[in-house]
Amino acid sequence: MLMLQCKTCGEVFPGIYVPEGSDSDARLAATSAETSHACSRGHNNQYTMADYMDWS
């Protein structure tokens, strides 16, 4: 699971599920597909691959 931290309020929330054992190419494809995510409080932010945290 790749997690994100809201740039507005700091809430940590699930960003993208990447299956265990995926290579870096699969992670790159997953994180570059959609760059806009919203936290549960409704803050919508743009994210780059560097913003994702791997908590698997």
PDB file of C-alpha atoms in Angstrom:
ATOM      1  CA  MET A   1       0.000   0.000   0.000  1.00  0.00           C
ATOM      2  CA  LEU A   2       1.346   3.370  -0.978  1.00  0.00           C
ATOM      3  CA  MET A   3       0.158   6.031   1.437  1.00  0.00           C
ATOM      4  CA  LEU A   4      -0.148   9.781   1.016  1.00  0.00           C
ATOM      5  CA  GLN A   5      -0.118  12.643   3.501  1.00  0.00           C
ATOM      6  CA  CYS A   6      -2.553  15.482   2.872  1.00  0.00           C
ATOM      7  CA  LYS A   7      -0.612  18.631   2.030  1.00  0.00           C
ATOM      8  CA  THR A   8      -3.321  20.754   3.690  1.00  0.00           C
ATOM      9  CA  CYS A   9      -4.127  19.047   7.016  1.00  0.00           C
ATOM     10  CA  GLY A  10      -1.485  16.300   7.362  1.00  0.00           C
ATOM     11  CA  GLU A  11      -3.916  13.347   7.421  1.00  0.00           C
ATOM     12  CA  VAL A  12      -2.295  10.120   6.201  1.00  0.00           C
ATOM     13  CA  PHE A  13      -4.560   8.139   3.885  1.00  0.00           C
ATOM     14  CA  PRO A  14      -4.273   5.262   1.380  1.00  0.00           C
ATOM     15  CA  GLY A  15      -3.114   6.456  -2.000  1.00  0.00           C
ATOM     16  CA  ILE A  16      -2.698   3.411  -4.233  1.00  0.00           C
ATOM     17  CA  TYR A  17      -2.651  -0.325  -3.666  1.00  0.00           C
ATOM     18  CA  VAL A  18       0.346  -1.940  -5.356  1.00  0.00           C
ATOM     19  CA  PRO A  19       0.543  -5.749  -5.076  1.00  0.00           C
ATOM     20  CA  GLU A  20       3.322  -7.196  -2.910  1.00  0.00           C
ATOM     21  CA  GLY A  21       6.476  -7.920  -4.905  1.00  0.00           C
ATOM     22  CA  SER A  22       5.750  -5.390  -7.654  1.00  0.00           C
ATOM     23  CA  ASP A  23       8.813  -4.038  -9.368  1.00  0.00           C
ATOM     24  CA  SER A  24       9.714  -0.358  -9.584  1.00  0.00           C
ATOM     25  CA  ASP A  25       8.240  -0.073 -13.100  1.00  0.00           C
ATOM     26  CA  ALA A  26       4.805  -1.130 -11.805  1.00  0.00           C
ATOM     27  CA  ARG A  27       5.051   1.373  -8.949  1.00  0.00           C
ATOM     28  CA  LEU A  28       6.063   4.146 -11.329  1.00  0.00           C
ATOM     29  CA  ALA A  29       3.130   3.388 -13.640  1.00  0.00           C
ATOM     30  CA  ALA A  30       0.676   3.319 -10.709  1.00  0.00           C
ATOM     31  CA  THR A  31       1.866   6.586  -9.169  1.00  0.00           C
ATOM     32  CA  SER A  32       2.000   8.500 -12.442  1.00  0.00           C
ATOM     33  CA  ALA A  33      -1.488   7.480 -13.602  1.00  0.00           C
ATOM     34  CA  GLU A  34      -3.456   9.760 -11.267  1.00  0.00           C
ATOM     35  CA  THR A  35      -1.844  12.723  -9.530  1.00  0.00           C
ATOM     36  CA  SER A  36      -4.874  14.268  -7.809  1.00  0.00           C
ATOM     37  CA  HIS A  37      -6.154  12.735  -4.560  1.00  0.00           C
ATOM     38  CA  ALA A  38      -8.554  13.927  -1.868  1.00  0.00           C
ATOM     39  CA  CYS A  39      -8.346  13.143   1.859  1.00  0.00           C
ATOM     40  CA  SER A  40     -11.426  12.346   3.960  1.00  0.00           C
ATOM     41  CA  ARG A  41     -11.755  16.019   4.865  1.00  0.00           C
ATOM     42  CA  GLY A  42     -12.161  16.917   1.190  1.00  0.00           C
ATOM     43  CA  HIS A  43      -8.774  18.550   0.593  1.00  0.00           C
ATOM     44  CA  ASN A  44      -7.759  17.842  -2.998  1.00  0.00           C
ATOM     45  CA  ASN A  45      -4.036  17.998  -3.772  1.00  0.00           C
ATOM     46  CA  GLN A  46      -1.679  17.068  -6.598  1.00  0.00           C
ATOM     47  CA  TYR A  47       0.974  14.457  -5.777  1.00  0.00           C
ATOM     48  CA  THR A  48       4.157  13.270  -7.445  1.00  0.00           C
ATOM     49  CA  MET A  49       5.838   9.870  -7.115  1.00  0.00           C
ATOM     50  CA  ALA A  50       8.085  11.282  -4.363  1.00  0.00           C
ATOM     51  CA  ASP A  51       5.027  12.016  -2.182  1.00  0.00           C
ATOM     52  CA  TYR A  52       4.015   8.335  -1.850  1.00  0.00           C
ATOM     53  CA  MET A  53       5.121   6.443   1.278  1.00  0.00           C
ATOM     54  CA  ASP A  54       5.470   2.651   1.135  1.00  0.00           C
ATOM     55  CA  TRP A  55       3.961   1.272   4.369  1.00  0.00           C
ATOM     56  CA  SER A  56       3.751  -2.360   3.238  1.00  0.00           C
TER      57      SER A  56
END
